[in-house]
Amino acid sequence: MKDIAQGYMTEDGRQIGAVLMELKNITLKFGGVQAITNASFDIREGEIRAIIGPNGAGKSSMLNVINGFYHPQEGEVWFHGKKRPSMPPSEIARQGIARTFQNIALFHGMTTVENVMTGRQLMMKKNFFWQLLRVGPALEEETVHRRKCEEIIDFLEIQAIRKTPVGSLPYGLQKRVELARALAMEPKLLLLDEPMAGMNVEEKEDMSRFILDVNDQYGTTIALIEHDMSVVMDLADRVVVLDYGKMLADGTPDEVQKNQAVIDAYLGVEN
Amino acid sequence: MGSFIYSVLGDPFVQMLQMPDFLMQVVWEGFVSGILYALIALGFVLIFKASGIFNFAQGIMVVFSGLTLVGLHELGVPAFLALFITLGVMYVLAFSVERLVLRNLVNQPDIILFMATIGLTNILIGLGQWIFGGETKSMITEQLWLPTGSSVWEPGGGLVIFQHIDIAAAVIAALLIICLALFFSKTKVGRALRAVADDHQASLSVGISLNHIWVITWFAAGIVALVAGIMWGARSDVSFSLQIIALKALPVLVLGGFTSVPGAIVGGLIIGIGEKLFEIYWGPLFGSGIEGWFAYVIALIFLLFRPQGLFGEKIIERV
Amino acid sequence: MFYRESGQFKSSYKEDMQAFPIREDKIGIAVWLLLAYLYVPFFGLPGLEYGFALNAIMIPVLIFTITTIGLNILVGYTGQISLGTAAFMGVGAYSCYKLTSYFPDVNIIILIFSSGFFAAAVGALFGLPSLRIKGFYLVVATLAAQFFLEWCFIRIGWLYNFNPSGAIEVPQREAFGFIVTGAAAEPVTRYLVVLTILIFLTIIAGNLVRGRIGRSWMMIRDMDIAAELIGVRPLTTKLSAFAVSSYYCGVSGALMVFMWLGAAEVESFDVNHSFLYLFMVILGGLGSITGSYMGAAFIWTFPLVLKEIGKVFEINPTVMENVSLVAIGVMIVFILIKEPHGLARLWQLGKQKLRIWPFPH
């Protein structure tokens, strides 16, 4: 493994910075079930970090720990160089962590643009009384954020479905709207839970391109879970491999691919 | 201030100790109404388990079935034939609810289904008043060979009165619960029902007809409602205000958990006995009529500490 | 003149974010407003006796529209079921009564608006459990509010100034030099006051639901977990919905007693009324302000129409009452099956058809 104490340079020449988030010895249990056992890894600024592993490996649970939906029984989460106390997920979102979901979690009663606007909620500050008047500063604020959302909508090429209720959109587009919503939050850390699940090759290519563009243009740090190995190997700078809640390996895609424990976990061990 | 604390924490207990026979009387009456609450709650639980529907109409089904029975008898139908026809009516109701409502609302959000049952409540109120009139009727207790009169028990010079109908209500409710338990654990339909309660998709895939199961559970809930209607009607009378009382099954469910049969029974007894005790011993402090809201407020406080109910399972949320 | 949006280009986001972006809709609203302010006050409703049109139809419908908008904010926009609406209206009514007893010289309209705040506070208090409990459990919490408050309205004599009848009787009050409450108040004055308050509250509700706060409500409704992971605080969001909703109910409750009934007892605020308001919301359309108007108007006038039909055919009025109960129940079930977004959605579909007419593909 490369020496990455001070950040590193990726193969395509992007500079990866200091540690943004560090997970130390995370253990998560549900009743008697051990979902994650003593997992530790870090996520660096500007990096695309993949978490892979077979079904039930604890990948989604890991994302849920990162954004505070689950509270691990043991271990610490460090964010921006500070230990993060246990807090509700809404507060963690306020610190700049956004995510998408494995089973799309859009607001089905709203249109695309409204869904994207929900990503701006935290940045809208005008109080209740301005809101009910909806003139002057409140309307100005709404307009400013609307403009920002339209930029993101342009960026992800979903202009045409701007005013369509999201419930009626095809699956691939819903995934894209969800990404748009997460981007609208201008997160420091973006978590993507299987962004390409259930997509065809073409859609996967589109989505990969968007993920790379997001990382490139906005400098967003991304942690993603994905099953498609070729996608992971193309996108990710570093990969964590989980199996039955335990860490199997952590390193660059090449290193991980050559790791014997990983090969065993994926292909089975011959006795 | 001191005297107020005494009147809350001291005096009621002193009264209980001074007149233990009266306390027993209060507890007994609370017990019987608790059993009936439990019976109504049981109807909710059956439907909730089988279809995930929170059937708001369960309360009006109690009234409607009682009213049908009495109304038929008033029209000159012999009591037991009327009982039989009422059962038929409840079956037709279950069948039409499934065919006309449930079948068309499959996969809708719970809130929509719930509101549909409120609509159903309205229909049943309207139909009941339309056909049988809105006035209060008395239950045909004797014609159904249910006991009347009372026995007196004098423990140590005290006096406790047991209405025979109350005893009968307790016994019949207990029998009904046992029968249902046997039905659901021993029969093929019962097993199918539990499968459906566990997982709709999985049970569909092993060839269980959801529609059939729904008719059966709604019919079972109808029978439970009829029994509750007869018993409650015999203790007071059959009127539409019973529907409001039947709503007390909701706090019972909150205590017991929506899917637990033992929970419904324990919850019913807690609410029944609790509200009687509170009304009698603490009621004078607040002005009477506490029975109207006591159950709800207890349920509300309980919810804050144990949202899944006494016997419900803790829900792990997933995303 | 066609209902068309082609050719109407929006050149700024502000224009695109208007309540009625299509020109024909604006004209339609203007016509309604003209009718409401210039026709109805002078002529009532066509074909009906003037006093009846105002007292028995227009005034109650407008008041219930406020209730329905309020309840819709909670049920339709935030997805929290409430069966305590009537009791929250009662809080508004009794507060207004107490306020005007203490401050007889203050403009009654200010007091009506103030009484909404009491209802909002009580509503938020009973909304507190909504943080921990969801769905049907919340029904129990709101029923607790309903029955507890009903009990208060009977047992706390202070609320009705220890009036032996147990009722609150509306005293005569003036505003801007006109008598607006009490027996001497003209129907047309009361109508105009209620109409103006309704329009004011409609605009506010429309603003709220289109902005940040409305979106946070809808986020909680559509997927509360995702909303939380985006940073919406469930407690403040749900409580704000309860408070705003109850404010509307409170104001409408005060209006109901002061501008319409003239006197009220606890029966005006019982649980059956709570169901009635829920029906108005469902039938009109969950999550639609236009629908709230339609729902309130329909549920209120439908039994009256049936009664008239009954008179023509000489049917017993109680029979017609029961028929209307059944019919409304059937309509609720039907609308939930066919179009969960109610009359408002049907209206929208109609407009959509018109928009693409005559080439529907």
Coordinates of N, CA, C and O in Angstrom, one line a residue, chain A residues 147-263:
Chain A
R147 N -32.4 28.7 -8.6 CA -31.4 28.8 -9.7 C -30.3 27.7 -9.5 O -30.0 27.0 -10.5
K148 N -29.9 27.5 -8.3 CA -28.9 26.6 -8.0 C -29.4 25.1 -8.4 O -28.7 24.3 -8.9
C149 N -30.6 24.9 -8.0 CA -31.2 23.6 -8.3 C -31.3 23.4 -9.8 O -31.0 22.3 -10.3
E150 N -31.6 24.4 -10.5 CA -31.7 24.3 -12.0 C -30.3 24.0 -12.6 O -30.2 23.2 -13.5
E151 N -29.3 24.5 -12.0 CA -27.9 24.2 -12.4 C -27.7 22.7 -12.3 O -27.1 22.1 -13.2
I152 N -28.1 22.2 -11.1 CA -27.8 20.8 -10.9 C -28.7 19.9 -11.8 O -28.2 18.9 -12.4
I153 N -29.9 20.4 -12.1 CA -30.8 19.7 -13.0 C -30.2 19.6 -14.4 O -30.1 18.6 -15.1
D154 N -29.6 20.8 -14.8 CA -28.9 20.8 -16.1 C -27.7 19.9 -16.1 O -27.5 19.1 -17.0
F155 N -26.9 19.9 -15.0 CA -25.7 19.1 -14.9 C -26.0 17.6 -15.0 O -25.3 16.9 -15.7
L156 N -27.1 17.2 -14.5 CA -27.5 15.8 -14.5 C -28.4 15.5 -15.7 O -28.9 14.4 -15.8
E157 N -28.7 16.5 -16.5 CA -29.5 16.3 -17.7 C -30.9 15.7 -17.5 O -31.3 14.8 -18.1
I158 N -31.6 16.4 -16.5 CA -32.9 15.9 -16.3 C -33.9 17.1 -16.4 O -35.0 17.2 -15.8
Q159 N -33.5 18.1 -17.3 CA -34.4 19.2 -17.5 C -35.8 18.8 -17.9 O -36.8 19.5 -17.5
A160 N -35.9 17.8 -18.8 CA -37.2 17.5 -19.4 C -38.2 17.0 -18.4 O -39.4 17.2 -18.6
I161 N -37.7 16.5 -17.3 CA -38.7 15.9 -16.3 C -38.8 16.8 -15.1 O -39.3 16.4 -14.1
R162 N -38.4 18.1 -15.3 CA -38.4 19.0 -14.2 C -39.7 19.1 -13.4 O -39.8 19.0 -12.2
K163 N -40.8 19.1 -14.1 CA -42.1 19.3 -13.4 C -42.9 18.0 -13.4 O -44.1 18.0 -13.1
T164 N -42.3 16.9 -13.6 CA -43.0 15.6 -13.5 C -43.0 15.1 -12.1 O -41.9 15.1 -11.4
P165 N -44.1 14.6 -11.6 CA -44.1 13.9 -10.3 C -43.1 12.7 -10.3 O -43.2 11.9 -11.2
V166 N -42.3 12.6 -9.3 CA -41.2 11.6 -9.4 C -41.7 10.2 -9.4 O -41.0 9.3 -9.9
G167 N -42.9 10.0 -8.8 CA -43.4 8.6 -8.7 C -43.6 8.0 -10.1 O -43.5 6.8 -10.2
S168 N -43.9 8.8 -11.1 CA -44.2 8.3 -12.4 C -42.9 8.1 -13.3 O -43.0 7.7 -14.5
L169 N -41.7 8.4 -12.8 CA -40.5 8.4 -13.6 C -40.0 6.9 -13.6 O -40.2 6.2 -12.6
P170 N -39.3 6.6 -14.7 CA -38.6 5.3 -14.7 C -37.5 5.2 -13.7 O -37.0 6.2 -13.3
Y171 N -37.1 4.0 -13.4 CA -36.2 3.7 -12.3 C -34.9 4.5 -12.4 O -34.4 5.2 -11.5
G172 N -34.3 4.4 -13.6 CA -33.0 5.1 -13.8 C -33.0 6.6 -13.6 O -32.2 7.1 -13.0
L173 N -34.1 7.2 -14.0 CA -34.3 8.6 -13.8 C -34.5 9.0 -12.4 O -33.9 9.9 -11.9
Q174 N -35.2 8.1 -11.7 CA -35.4 8.3 -10.2 C -34.1 8.3 -9.5 O -33.8 9.2 -8.7
K175 N -33.2 7.4 -9.9 CA -31.9 7.4 -9.3 C -31.2 8.7 -9.5 O -30.5 9.2 -8.7
R176 N -31.4 9.2 -10.7 CA -30.7 10.4 -11.1 C -31.2 11.6 -10.3 O -30.5 12.5 -9.8
V177 N -32.5 11.6 -10.1 CA -33.2 12.7 -9.3 C -32.7 12.6 -7.9 O -32.4 13.6 -7.3
E178 N -32.5 11.4 -7.4 CA -32.0 11.3 -6.1 C -30.6 11.8 -5.9 O -30.3 12.5 -4.9
L179 N -29.8 11.5 -6.9 CA -28.4 12.1 -6.9 C -28.5 13.6 -6.9 O -27.8 14.3 -6.2
A180 N -29.4 14.1 -7.8 CA -29.5 15.6 -7.9 C -29.9 16.2 -6.5 O -29.4 17.2 -6.1
R181 N -30.8 15.5 -5.8 CA -31.2 16.0 -4.5 C -30.1 16.0 -3.5 O -29.9 17.0 -2.8
A182 N -29.3 14.9 -3.6 CA -28.1 14.9 -2.7 C -27.1 16.0 -3.0 O -26.5 16.6 -2.2
L183 N -26.9 16.2 -4.3 CA -26.0 17.2 -4.8 C -26.4 18.6 -4.3 O -25.6 19.5 -4.0
A184 N -27.7 18.8 -4.4 CA -28.3 20.1 -4.0 C -27.9 20.5 -2.6 O -27.8 21.7 -2.2
M185 N -27.6 19.5 -1.8 CA -27.2 19.8 -0.4 C -25.7 20.3 -0.4 O -25.2 20.7 0.7
E186 N -25.0 20.3 -1.5 CA -23.6 20.7 -1.5 C -22.8 20.0 -0.4 O -22.2 20.7 0.4
P187 N -22.9 18.7 -0.4 CA -22.3 18.0 0.7 C -20.8 18.0 0.7 O -20.2 18.1 -0.4
K188 N -20.2 17.8 1.8 CA -18.7 17.6 1.9 C -18.5 16.1 1.6 O -17.4 15.8 1.0
L189 N -19.4 15.3 2.1 CA -19.2 13.9 1.9 C -20.5 13.3 1.3 O -21.6 13.6 1.9
L190 N -20.4 12.7 0.2 CA -21.6 12.1 -0.5 C -21.6 10.6 -0.4 O -20.6 10.0 -0.8
L191 N -22.7 10.1 0.1 CA -22.7 8.6 0.3 C -23.7 8.1 -0.8 O -24.8 8.5 -0.9
L192 N -23.2 7.1 -1.6 CA -24.1 6.6 -2.6 C -24.3 5.1 -2.3 O -23.3 4.3 -2.4
D193 N -25.5 4.7 -2.1 CA -25.8 3.3 -1.8 C -26.3 2.6 -3.0 O -27.4 2.8 -3.5
E194 N -25.4 1.8 -3.6 CA -25.7 1.1 -4.9 C -26.3 2.0 -6.0 O -27.5 1.8 -6.4
P195 N -25.6 3.0 -6.4 CA -26.2 4.0 -7.3 C -26.5 3.4 -8.7 O -27.3 3.9 -9.5
M196 N -26.0 2.2 -9.0 CA -26.2 1.6 -10.3 C -27.0 0.3 -10.3 O -27.2 -0.4 -11.3
A197 N -27.5 0.0 -9.1 CA -28.3 -1.2 -9.0 C -29.5 -1.2 -9.9 O -30.2 -0.2 -10.1
G198 N -29.7 -2.3 -10.6 CA -30.8 -2.4 -11.5 C -30.8 -1.6 -12.8 O -31.8 -1.5 -13.4
M199 N -29.6 -1.1 -13.1 CA -29.6 -0.3 -14.3 C -29.0 -1.1 -15.5 O -28.2 -2.1 -15.2
N200 N -29.3 -0.7 -16.7 CA -28.7 -1.4 -17.8 C -27.3 -0.7 -18.1 O -27.0 0.3 -17.5
V201 N -26.6 -1.3 -19.0 CA -25.2 -0.9 -19.2 C -25.1 0.6 -19.6 O -24.3 1.4 -19.0
E202 N -26.1 1.1 -20.4 CA -26.1 2.4 -20.8 C -26.3 3.4 -19.7 O -25.5 4.4 -19.5
E203 N -27.3 3.0 -18.9 CA -27.6 3.9 -17.7 C -26.4 3.9 -16.7 O -26.1 4.9 -16.1
K204 N -25.7 2.7 -16.6 CA -24.6 2.6 -15.7 C -23.5 3.6 -16.2 O -22.8 4.2 -15.4
E205 N -23.3 3.6 -17.5 CA -22.2 4.4 -18.0 C -22.5 5.9 -17.7 O -21.7 6.7 -17.3
D206 N -23.8 6.3 -18.0 CA -24.2 7.6 -17.6 C -23.9 7.9 -16.2 O -23.3 9.0 -15.9
M207 N -24.4 7.0 -15.3 CA -24.3 7.3 -13.9 C -22.8 7.4 -13.5 O -22.4 8.3 -12.7
S208 N -21.9 6.5 -14.0 CA -20.5 6.6 -13.7 C -19.9 7.9 -14.1 O -19.2 8.6 -13.4
R209 N -20.3 8.4 -15.3 CA -19.9 9.7 -15.8 C -20.3 10.8 -14.8 O -19.5 11.6 -14.5
F210 N -21.5 10.7 -14.4 CA -22.0 11.8 -13.5 C -21.2 11.7 -12.2 O -20.8 12.8 -11.6
I211 N -20.9 10.5 -11.7 CA -20.2 10.4 -10.4 C -18.8 11.0 -10.5 O -18.4 11.8 -9.7
L212 N -18.2 10.7 -11.6 CA -16.8 11.2 -11.9 C -16.9 12.8 -12.0 O -16.1 13.5 -11.5
D213 N -17.9 13.2 -12.8 CA -18.0 14.7 -13.0 C -18.3 15.4 -11.7 O -17.7 16.5 -11.4
V214 N -19.1 14.8 -10.8 CA -19.4 15.4 -9.5 C -18.1 15.6 -8.7 O -17.8 16.6 -8.2
N215 N -17.4 14.5 -8.7 CA -16.1 14.5 -7.9 C -15.2 15.5 -8.5 O -14.5 16.2 -7.8
D216 N -15.2 15.6 -9.8 CA -14.2 16.5 -10.5 C -14.6 17.9 -10.4 O -13.8 18.8 -10.0
Q217 N -15.9 18.2 -10.7 CA -16.3 19.6 -10.8 C -16.5 20.3 -9.4 O -16.2 21.4 -9.2
Y218 N -17.2 19.5 -8.5 CA -17.5 20.1 -7.2 C -16.5 19.7 -6.2 O -16.5 20.1 -5.0
G219 N -15.5 18.8 -6.5 CA -14.6 18.3 -5.5 C -15.2 17.6 -4.4 O -14.6 17.5 -3.3
T220 N -16.4 17.0 -4.6 CA -17.1 16.3 -3.5 C -16.4 14.9 -3.2 O -16.0 14.2 -4.1
T221 N -16.2 14.7 -2.0 CA -15.7 13.4 -1.5 C -16.9 12.4 -1.6 O -18.0 12.7 -1.2
I222 N -16.7 11.2 -2.2 CA -17.7 10.3 -2.4 C -17.4 8.9 -1.8 O -16.3 8.4 -2.0
A223 N -18.3 8.4 -1.0 CA -18.2 7.0 -0.6 C -19.3 6.2 -1.2 O -20.5 6.6 -1.1
L224 N -19.1 5.1 -1.9 CA -20.2 4.4 -2.6 C -20.1 2.9 -2.4 O -19.0 2.3 -2.2
I225 N -21.3 2.3 -2.4 CA -21.4 0.9 -2.4 C -21.8 0.4 -3.7 O -22.7 1.1 -4.4
E226 N -21.2 -0.6 -4.3 CA -21.6 -1.0 -5.6 C -21.2 -2.5 -5.7 O -20.3 -3.0 -5.2
H227 N -22.1 -3.2 -6.5 CA -21.9 -4.6 -6.7 C -21.1 -4.9 -8.0 O -20.3 -5.8 -8.1
D228 N -21.3 -4.0 -9.0 CA -20.6 -4.2 -10.2 C -19.1 -3.9 -10.1 O -18.7 -2.8 -10.0
M229 N -18.3 -5.0 -10.2 CA -16.9 -4.9 -9.9 C -16.2 -4.0 -10.9 O -15.3 -3.2 -10.6
S230 N -16.6 -4.1 -12.2 CA -15.9 -3.4 -13.2 C -16.1 -1.9 -13.0 O -15.2 -1.1 -13.1
V231 N -17.4 -1.5 -12.5 CA -17.6 -0.1 -12.2 C -16.8 0.3 -11.0 O -16.1 1.4 -11.1
V232 N -16.7 -0.5 -10.0 CA -15.9 -0.1 -8.8 C -14.5 0.1 -9.2 O -13.9 1.1 -8.8
M233 N -14.0 -0.8 -10.0 CA -12.5 -0.8 -10.3 C -12.2 0.5 -11.1 O -11.2 1.1 -11.0
D234 N -13.2 0.9 -12.0 CA -13.0 2.1 -12.8 C -13.1 3.3 -12.0 O -12.3 4.3 -12.2
L235 N -14.1 3.4 -11.1 CA -14.4 4.6 -10.4 C -13.5 4.9 -9.2 O -13.0 6.0 -9.0
A236 N -13.3 3.8 -8.4 CA -12.9 4.1 -7.0 C -11.4 4.4 -7.0 O -10.6 3.8 -7.7
D237 N -11.0 5.2 -6.0 CA -9.6 5.4 -5.8 C -9.1 4.4 -4.8 O -8.0 3.9 -4.9
R238 N -9.9 4.1 -3.8 CA -9.5 3.1 -2.8 C -10.8 2.3 -2.5 O -11.9 2.8 -2.6
V239 N -10.6 1.1 -2.1 CA -11.7 0.2 -1.9 C -11.6 -0.5 -0.5 O -10.5 -0.9 -0.1
V240 N -12.7 -0.6 0.2 CA -12.8 -1.3 1.4 C -13.6 -2.6 1.1 O -14.7 -2.5 0.5
V241 N -13.2 -3.7 1.6 CA -13.9 -5.0 1.4 C -14.4 -5.5 2.7 O -13.7 -5.7 3.6
L242 N -15.8 -5.7 2.8 CA -16.4 -6.2 4.0 C -16.9 -7.6 3.7 O -17.3 -7.9 2.5
D243 N -16.9 -8.5 4.7 CA -17.5 -9.8 4.5 C -18.0 -10.2 5.9 O -17.3 -10.2 6.9
Y244 N -19.3 -10.5 6.0 CA -19.9 -10.8 7.3 C -19.5 -9.8 8.3 O -19.2 -10.1 9.5
G245 N -19.5 -8.5 7.9 CA -19.3 -7.5 8.9 C -17.8 -7.3 9.3 O -17.5 -6.3 10.0
K246 N -17.0 -8.1 8.7 CA -15.5 -7.9 9.1 C -14.8 -7.3 7.9 O -15.2 -7.5 6.7
M247 N -13.8 -6.5 8.2 CA -13.0 -6.0 7.1 C -12.0 -7.1 6.5 O -11.3 -7.7 7.3
L248 N -12.1 -7.2 5.2 CA -11.2 -8.2 4.6 C -10.0 -7.5 4.1 O -8.9 -8.0 4.1
A249 N -10.2 -6.4 3.5 CA -9.1 -5.7 2.8 C -9.4 -4.2 2.7 O -10.5 -3.8 2.8
D250 N -8.3 -3.4 2.5 CA -8.5 -2.0 2.3 C -7.3 -1.5 1.4 O -6.2 -1.8 1.8
G251 N -7.6 -1.0 0.2 CA -6.5 -0.5 -0.6 C -7.0 -0.1 -1.9 O -8.2 0.1 -2.2
T252 N -6.0 0.1 -2.9 CA -6.4 0.5 -4.2 C -7.1 -0.7 -4.9 O -6.9 -1.8 -4.5
P253 N -7.9 -0.4 -6.0 CA -8.6 -1.5 -6.6 C -7.6 -2.6 -7.0 O -8.0 -3.8 -6.8
D254 N -6.4 -2.3 -7.5 CA -5.5 -3.3 -7.9 C -5.1 -4.2 -6.7 O -5.1 -5.4 -6.8
E255 N -4.8 -3.6 -5.6 CA -4.4 -4.3 -4.5 C -5.5 -5.2 -4.0 O -5.2 -6.4 -3.7
V256 N -6.7 -4.7 -3.9 CA -7.8 -5.5 -3.4 C -8.1 -6.7 -4.3 O -8.3 -7.8 -3.9
Q257 N -8.0 -6.4 -5.6 CA -8.2 -7.5 -6.6 C -7.3 -8.7 -6.4 O -7.6 -9.8 -6.7
K258 N -6.1 -8.4 -5.9 CA -5.1 -9.4 -5.8 C -5.1 -10.1 -4.4 O -4.4 -11.1 -4.2
N259 N -5.9 -9.5 -3.5 CA -5.9 -9.9 -2.2 C -6.5 -11.3 -2.1 O -7.7 -11.5 -2.6
Q260 N -5.8 -12.3 -1.5 CA -6.3 -13.7 -1.4 C -7.6 -13.8 -0.7 O -8.5 -14.5 -1.1
A261 N -7.7 -13.1 0.5 CA -8.9 -13.2 1.3 C -10.1 -12.7 0.5 O -11.2 -13.3 0.6
V262 N -10.0 -11.7 -0.3 CA -11.1 -11.2 -1.1 C -11.5 -12.2 -2.2 O -12.7 -12.5 -2.4
I263 N -10.5 -12.7 -2.8 CA -10.8 -13.8 -3.8 C -11.5 -14.9 -3.2 O -12.5 -15.4 -3.8

